[in-house]
């Protein structure tokens, strides 16, 4: 169910991302359409402006032509005026009528010329205004064209980024889809297994419920007394031994021992260096006698080791008392009382030296070298020392309370154990805070004393040593407080150790009884533990198992092997009979030869040498046949040559041939067994080969199906993306063509303006 929920959440996330991308795509499409509409409107405006520009150019051309005509007319009129003036000079005497006519004509020409000049000026002004308007329109159109080109480039970049983004998202979605399909299949299988497990759990729950009812019925009928229901009776039962709890407590006690050792070392250094300081300040004992108060204070400080060292020893004894084979609760930790007594002696020591320490600080304040700031620091240190003694007294009180159950369990109720531990933790934190205040105030005091003119190097080094010991004491107190606070739950939880079903453990006798039973149980388990019999090694068993699994022979194959072995046995019996007949024939021949040899021996002694030669020839032949019986045959032949007895020779020859037959039969059986083994292995390998081929065919078919599906999906995706890219390329080509046409039109207009 959890896997199905995760799949549903992944599907929802993918759907949300897809909807976001789709909304972004819609917005971008709207933006592209708006830009296309803006470009179309700008194109129309550009056409209108171009038409107006052409009209203005035509008007301008007509005005220039009219201006030229007027200029020519003015030149002609000026020429005529000069001619008329020259003629007037010559014909001044012609008469008043001619002068009046010429004067009237001149006035007419002047008026006409004035009108032409005004018209020309007006036309020049219109031409200048048209030229300025044309330039302004051209600059505006150029700016719009640049803006449009920039926008098209931006849109193109956005479209390219979107295409890349869409390709990446499509690939991611496809990979996530494949992963989700795999995870959905796994989830479905896990759901199926979960349902099966749920059904099994239901069956198990029903079975356990029925068993529980039966057991409760049996307990109610057969058990007359149940001591676990009553806490008083259950406290008398022997609890189980919790080894893990003991190891945990031993580990905690070892850590506490290390912290107490650091604390003891810091306290020893602190008291020792304080003794050295009393000897040298405010009066150095090497040059002058110190006050009786400081002498007594130094004497008491010299005895600090006898009070501080027992703290470490008591904690060590407490650590040694907590072992794996013990039961550690407040009722059984007897050594905690000795640690409490040692702490009480140290608290008495602190109480004894506190008045002297306060008086010593007052004596320092009364000296002439003590400044007001140093006096304030001494007063703060007096308060800190009082707080330190109070903290140690509080800590001793609570540790003494924790040690009471091991002596008098009635004096402290078990319900108050956790509160006592909490107060111990708060006291340790108070000890740490007091030590921090002492460290801060003493560092200020040491800095002020170092500035005094009478401060010696011995005093400075002693102050540094005291300050280092105070810092070490502060760190040790902080470690102890944090350790106790972090393990407070463990300390309080370990108090409820007791019998099963009970919540208290207040009887140390039960602990001793439990440990005795534990020892008896360990001894009984050792008696029951017997050495395991020798078994087949694991690797050899695995090899045998593989051989057994590889030999996939059926009953029919085994029956065929048995039939073949019976046929071979029959053949061997026939061969044995054949060889028996051969042996009988050889025996008959040997008897005949023996008779001949005996007859020859009777006739003369010379034939003995020939018989010996023949026997040596037989021995050589037997050596070639069988090397194993070489010595026996030689001895038999020699004995036959010396003592020609037919029975012994027959027995020797018979034994030789029988040994030969046995050797041949054993070799034949070995060869048959090897052939059968090889035949079985060949059959198993053939079956394996057929299974491998079938699995190969199935896997190849699956791979082909997967390849075809992936190929189809990729082809569909490529076709979709190619269509999308084609449409985007078409829009970009259209926009590029429009931009090129606008550039050409703009260039033509600029050339016309330049030519004008």
Short mmCIF file of N, CA and C in Angstrom, two decimals, residues 553-570 672 676 679 683:
data_model
loop_
_atom_site.label_atom_id
_atom_site.label_comp_id
_atom_site.label_asym_id
_atom_site.label_seq_id
_atom_site.Cartn_x
_atom_site.Cartn_y
_atom_site.Cartn_z
N UNK A 553 18.98 -37.81 -14.63
CA UNK A 553 18.56 -39.10 -15.20
C UNK A 553 17.26 -39.54 -14.56
N UNK A 554 16.47 -40.15 -15.33
CA UNK A 554 15.18 -40.65 -14.86
C UNK A 554 15.29 -42.15 -14.54
N UNK A 555 14.16 -42.72 -14.14
CA UNK A 555 14.14 -44.16 -13.81
C UNK A 555 14.41 -45.02 -15.04
N UNK A 556 13.94 -44.54 -16.17
CA UNK A 556 14.17 -45.33 -17.40
C UNK A 556 15.65 -45.39 -17.73
N UNK A 557 16.34 -44.26 -17.57
CA UNK A 557 17.78 -44.26 -17.83
C UNK A 557 18.52 -45.19 -16.90
N UNK A 558 18.14 -45.15 -15.61
CA UNK A 558 18.77 -46.06 -14.65
C UNK A 558 18.46 -47.52 -15.00
N UNK A 559 17.24 -47.77 -15.43
CA UNK A 559 16.89 -49.15 -15.83
C UNK A 559 17.72 -49.59 -17.03
N UNK A 560 17.92 -48.66 -17.98
CA UNK A 560 18.76 -49.00 -19.15
C UNK A 560 20.19 -49.28 -18.72
N UNK A 561 20.70 -48.49 -17.77
CA UNK A 561 22.05 -48.75 -17.29
C UNK A 561 22.13 -50.12 -16.61
N UNK A 562 21.11 -50.44 -15.83
CA UNK A 562 21.11 -51.78 -15.18
C UNK A 562 21.07 -52.89 -16.23
N UNK A 563 20.24 -52.71 -17.27
CA UNK A 563 20.16 -53.72 -18.33
C UNK A 563 21.50 -53.87 -19.05
N UNK A 564 22.14 -52.73 -19.32
CA UNK A 564 23.45 -52.80 -19.98
C UNK A 564 24.47 -53.48 -19.09
N UNK A 565 24.43 -53.17 -17.79
CA UNK A 565 25.38 -53.83 -16.88
C UNK A 565 25.11 -55.33 -16.80
N UNK A 566 23.84 -55.76 -16.85
CA UNK A 566 23.54 -57.20 -16.84
C UNK A 566 24.05 -57.88 -18.12
N UNK A 567 23.86 -57.20 -19.26
CA UNK A 567 24.38 -57.76 -20.50
C UNK A 567 25.90 -57.89 -20.46
N UNK A 568 26.55 -56.87 -19.90
CA UNK A 568 28.01 -56.95 -19.81
C UNK A 568 28.44 -58.07 -18.87
N UNK A 569 27.68 -58.26 -17.78
CA UNK A 569 28.01 -59.36 -16.87
C UNK A 569 27.86 -60.71 -17.58
N UNK A 570 26.80 -60.84 -18.41
CA UNK A 570 26.62 -62.09 -19.16
C UNK A 570 27.78 -62.32 -20.12
N UNK A 672 33.79 -49.65 -18.63
CA UNK A 672 32.33 -49.57 -18.74
C UNK A 672 31.77 -48.49 -17.81
N UNK A 676 29.72 -45.20 -18.92
CA UNK A 676 28.38 -44.89 -18.40
C UNK A 676 28.36 -43.49 -17.79
N UNK A 679 28.47 -41.02 -20.53
CA UNK A 679 27.18 -40.98 -21.21
C UNK A 679 26.16 -40.16 -20.42
N UNK A 683 24.37 -36.68 -21.55
CA UNK A 683 22.93 -36.48 -21.55
C UNK A 683 22.55 -35.23 -20.75
#
